[in-house]
Short mmCIF file of C-alpha atoms in Angstrom, two decimals:
data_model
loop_
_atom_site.label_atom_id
_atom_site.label_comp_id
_atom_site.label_asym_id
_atom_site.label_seq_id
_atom_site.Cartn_x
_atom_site.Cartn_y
_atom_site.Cartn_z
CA UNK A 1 72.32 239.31 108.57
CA UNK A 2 70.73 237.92 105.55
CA UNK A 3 73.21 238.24 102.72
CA UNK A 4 75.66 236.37 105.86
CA UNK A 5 72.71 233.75 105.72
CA UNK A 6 72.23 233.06 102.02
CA UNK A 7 76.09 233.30 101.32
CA UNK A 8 76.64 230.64 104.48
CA UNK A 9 73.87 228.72 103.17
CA UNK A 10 74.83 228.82 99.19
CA UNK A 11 78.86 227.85 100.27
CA UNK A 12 77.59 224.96 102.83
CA UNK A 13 75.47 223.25 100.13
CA UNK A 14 77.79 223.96 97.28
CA UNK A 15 81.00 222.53 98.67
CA UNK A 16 79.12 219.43 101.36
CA UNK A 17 80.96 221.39 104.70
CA UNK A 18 81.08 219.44 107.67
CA UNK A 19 79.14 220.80 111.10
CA UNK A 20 82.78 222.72 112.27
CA UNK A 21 84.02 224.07 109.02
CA UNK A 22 80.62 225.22 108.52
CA UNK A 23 80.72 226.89 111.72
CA UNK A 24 83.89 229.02 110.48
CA UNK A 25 83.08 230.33 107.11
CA UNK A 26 79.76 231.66 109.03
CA UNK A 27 81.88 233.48 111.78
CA UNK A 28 84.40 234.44 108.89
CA UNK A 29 81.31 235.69 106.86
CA UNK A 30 79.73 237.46 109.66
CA UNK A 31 83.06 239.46 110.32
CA UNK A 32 83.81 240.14 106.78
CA UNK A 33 80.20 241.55 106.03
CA UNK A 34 80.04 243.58 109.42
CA UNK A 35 83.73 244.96 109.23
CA UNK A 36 82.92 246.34 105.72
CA UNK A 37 79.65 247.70 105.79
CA UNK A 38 80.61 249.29 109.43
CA UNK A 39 84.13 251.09 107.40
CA UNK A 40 81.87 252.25 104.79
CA UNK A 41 79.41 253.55 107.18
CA UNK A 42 82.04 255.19 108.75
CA UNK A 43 84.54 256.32 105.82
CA UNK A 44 81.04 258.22 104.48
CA UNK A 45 80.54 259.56 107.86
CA UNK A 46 84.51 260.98 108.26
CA UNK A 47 84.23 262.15 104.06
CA UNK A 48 81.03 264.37 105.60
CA UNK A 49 82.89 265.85 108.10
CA UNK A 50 86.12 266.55 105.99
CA UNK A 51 88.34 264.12 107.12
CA UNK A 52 88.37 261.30 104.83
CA UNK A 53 91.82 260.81 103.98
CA UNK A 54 92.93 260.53 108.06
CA UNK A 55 90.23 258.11 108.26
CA UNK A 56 91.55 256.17 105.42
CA UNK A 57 94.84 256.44 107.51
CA UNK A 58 93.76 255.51 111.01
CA UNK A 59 91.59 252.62 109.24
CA UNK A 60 94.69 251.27 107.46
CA UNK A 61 96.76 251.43 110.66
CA UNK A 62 94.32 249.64 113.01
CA UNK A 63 93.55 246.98 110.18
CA UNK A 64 96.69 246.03 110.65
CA UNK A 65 97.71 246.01 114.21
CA UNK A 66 94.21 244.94 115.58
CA UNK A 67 94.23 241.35 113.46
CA UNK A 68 96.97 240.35 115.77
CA UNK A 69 96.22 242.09 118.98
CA UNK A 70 92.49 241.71 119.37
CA UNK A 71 90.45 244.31 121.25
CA UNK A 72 87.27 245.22 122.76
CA UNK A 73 84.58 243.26 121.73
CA UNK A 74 80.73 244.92 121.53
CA UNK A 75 77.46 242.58 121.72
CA UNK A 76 75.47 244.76 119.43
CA UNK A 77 76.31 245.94 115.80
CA UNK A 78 75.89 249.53 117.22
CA UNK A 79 78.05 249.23 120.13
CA UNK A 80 80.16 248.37 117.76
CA UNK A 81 79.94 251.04 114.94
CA UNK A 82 79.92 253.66 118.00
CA UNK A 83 82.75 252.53 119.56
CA UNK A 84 84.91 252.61 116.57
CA UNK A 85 83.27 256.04 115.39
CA UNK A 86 84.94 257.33 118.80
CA UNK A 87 88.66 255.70 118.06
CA UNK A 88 88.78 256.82 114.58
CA UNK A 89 87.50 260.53 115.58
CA UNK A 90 89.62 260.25 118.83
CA UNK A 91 92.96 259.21 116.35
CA UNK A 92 91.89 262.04 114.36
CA UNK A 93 92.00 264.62 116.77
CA UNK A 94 95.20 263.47 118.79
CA UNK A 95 96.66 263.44 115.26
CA UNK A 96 95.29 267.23 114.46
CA UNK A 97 95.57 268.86 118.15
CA UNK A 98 98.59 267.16 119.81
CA UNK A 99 101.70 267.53 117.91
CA UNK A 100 104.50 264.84 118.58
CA UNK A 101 108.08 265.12 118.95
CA UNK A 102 110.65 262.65 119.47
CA UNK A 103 110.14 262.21 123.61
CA UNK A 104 106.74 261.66 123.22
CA UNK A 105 106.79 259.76 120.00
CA UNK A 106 109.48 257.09 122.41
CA UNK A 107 107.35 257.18 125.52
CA UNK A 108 104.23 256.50 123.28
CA UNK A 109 106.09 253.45 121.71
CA UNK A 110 107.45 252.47 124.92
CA UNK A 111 103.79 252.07 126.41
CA UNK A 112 102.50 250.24 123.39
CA UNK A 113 105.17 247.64 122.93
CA UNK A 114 104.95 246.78 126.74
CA UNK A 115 101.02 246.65 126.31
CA UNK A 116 101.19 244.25 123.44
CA UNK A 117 103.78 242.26 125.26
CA UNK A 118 102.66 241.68 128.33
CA UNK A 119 98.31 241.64 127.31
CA UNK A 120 97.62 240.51 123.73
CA UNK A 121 96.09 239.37 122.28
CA UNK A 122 93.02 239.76 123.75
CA UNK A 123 90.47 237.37 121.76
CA UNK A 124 86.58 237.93 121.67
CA UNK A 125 84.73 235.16 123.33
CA UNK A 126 83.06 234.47 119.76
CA UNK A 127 86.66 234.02 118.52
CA UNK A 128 88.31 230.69 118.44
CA UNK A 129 90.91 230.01 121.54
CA UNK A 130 94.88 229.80 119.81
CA UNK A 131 97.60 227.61 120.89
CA UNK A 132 99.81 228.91 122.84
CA UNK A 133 102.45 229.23 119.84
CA UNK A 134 99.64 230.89 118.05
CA UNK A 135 99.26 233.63 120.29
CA UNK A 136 102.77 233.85 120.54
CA UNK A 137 103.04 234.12 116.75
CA UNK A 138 100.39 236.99 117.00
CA UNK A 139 102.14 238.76 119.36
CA UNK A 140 105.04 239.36 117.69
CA UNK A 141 103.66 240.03 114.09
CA UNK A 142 102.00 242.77 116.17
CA UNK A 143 105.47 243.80 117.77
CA UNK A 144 107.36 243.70 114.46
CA UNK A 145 103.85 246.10 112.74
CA UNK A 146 104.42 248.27 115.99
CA UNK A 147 108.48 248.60 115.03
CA UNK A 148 107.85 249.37 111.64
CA UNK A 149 105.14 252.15 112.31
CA UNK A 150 107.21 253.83 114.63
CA UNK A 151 110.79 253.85 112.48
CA UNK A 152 109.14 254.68 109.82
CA UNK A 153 107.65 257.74 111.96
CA UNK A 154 110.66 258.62 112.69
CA UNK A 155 112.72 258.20 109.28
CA UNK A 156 109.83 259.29 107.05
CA UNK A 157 110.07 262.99 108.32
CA UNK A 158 106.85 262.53 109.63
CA UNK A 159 104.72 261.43 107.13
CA UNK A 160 100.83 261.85 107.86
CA UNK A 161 100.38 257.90 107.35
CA UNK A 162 102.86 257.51 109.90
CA UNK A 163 101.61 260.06 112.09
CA UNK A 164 98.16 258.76 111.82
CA UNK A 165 99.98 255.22 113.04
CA UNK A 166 101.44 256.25 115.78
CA UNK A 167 98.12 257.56 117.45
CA UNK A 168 96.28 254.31 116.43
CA UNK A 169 98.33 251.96 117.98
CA UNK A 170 98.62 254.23 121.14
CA UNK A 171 94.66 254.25 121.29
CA UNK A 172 95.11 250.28 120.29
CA UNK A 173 97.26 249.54 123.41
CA UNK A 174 94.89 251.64 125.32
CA UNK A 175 91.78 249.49 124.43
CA UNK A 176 94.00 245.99 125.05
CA UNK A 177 94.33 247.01 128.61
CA UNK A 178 90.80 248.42 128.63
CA UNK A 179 89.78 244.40 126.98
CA UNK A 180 91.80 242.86 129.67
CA UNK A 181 90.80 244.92 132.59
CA UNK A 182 86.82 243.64 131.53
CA UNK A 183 88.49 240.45 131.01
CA UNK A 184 89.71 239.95 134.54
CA UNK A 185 86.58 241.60 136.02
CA UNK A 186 84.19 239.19 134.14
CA UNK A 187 86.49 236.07 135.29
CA UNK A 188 86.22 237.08 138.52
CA UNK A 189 82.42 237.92 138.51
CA UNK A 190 81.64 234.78 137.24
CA UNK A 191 84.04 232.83 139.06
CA UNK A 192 82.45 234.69 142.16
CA UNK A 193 78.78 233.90 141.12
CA UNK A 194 80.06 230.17 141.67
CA UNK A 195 81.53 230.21 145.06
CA UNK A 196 78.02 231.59 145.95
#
């Protein structure tokens, strides 16, 4: 991207940044720049179709969960904008169509908090690799967001944030064990292509 370029560029002559913390604020650019122009691509494509305000919601949820869970991971800028386009539209309509009660609202809970327990989070490969501590860390600021969400489902009379929430994480733990099931099939692929 070229304003990722010229911002990387103006920063790493400005301020004298060595080779590796030059290497950051460029990755921390790059995901900056992409994740806002791809929620303002988006939160103009939801305000078309009349659903602005649950985008706002889902958007809000998953900003918060996915930091410290990770995810899927595209290779193109398109993958990537399509991808999410299908989440947010997907929370959307589980939120609309599917009403929850208190069984469901448990057994979705249930699923997610063993997801995020036992699988995240699951880092991209352009990511940097975390301690062990550090992943541990990450894994339960995502179990103590999860908590929260769900309580406050429960105690907020059902608030449409909340709602919203619910639904997001659910489609959140979904994608972790969709990340680690790629995860585990490109490890063995390429651990296979070596044997060979």
């Amino acid at each position: 991207m070229i304003l990722t370029d010229r911002l990387h560029k103006y920063f790493e002559n400005e301020f004298n940044l060595s080779e590796v913390d030059s290497a950051k604020l460029k990755y921390s650019l790059e995901i900056i720049i992409g994740d806002f122009s791809k929620l303002l691509i988006l939160f103009i494509l939801f305000s078309i179709l009349g659903s602005r305000t649950d985008f706002i919601y889902s958007s809000l949820a998953l900003l918060m969960i996915r930091l410290f869970t990770g995810g899927l991971h595209f290779k193109t800028y398109a993958g990537c904008i399509i991808f999410s386009g299908i989440f947010f539209y997907t929370s959307i309509f589980l939120k609309t169509h599917i009403p929850l009660n208190f069984k469901i609202a448990i057994i979705l809970f249930i699923f997610s908090l063993l997801t995020v327990v036992l699988f995240a989070p699951i880092c991209g490969k352009s990511r940097p690799t975390y301690s062990h501590r550090k992943r541990q860390q990450f894994k339960l600021a995502s179990t103590i967001l999860m908590f929260i969400h769900f309580s406050l489902y429960f105690f907020t009379n059902k608030n449409p944030y909340f709602t919203s929430s619910v639904w997001v994480i659910t489609l959140q733990a979904f994608q972790i064990l969709i990340a680690k099931g790629v995860m585990l099939y490109e490890n063995h692929k390429f651990s296979f292509k070596k044997t060979i």
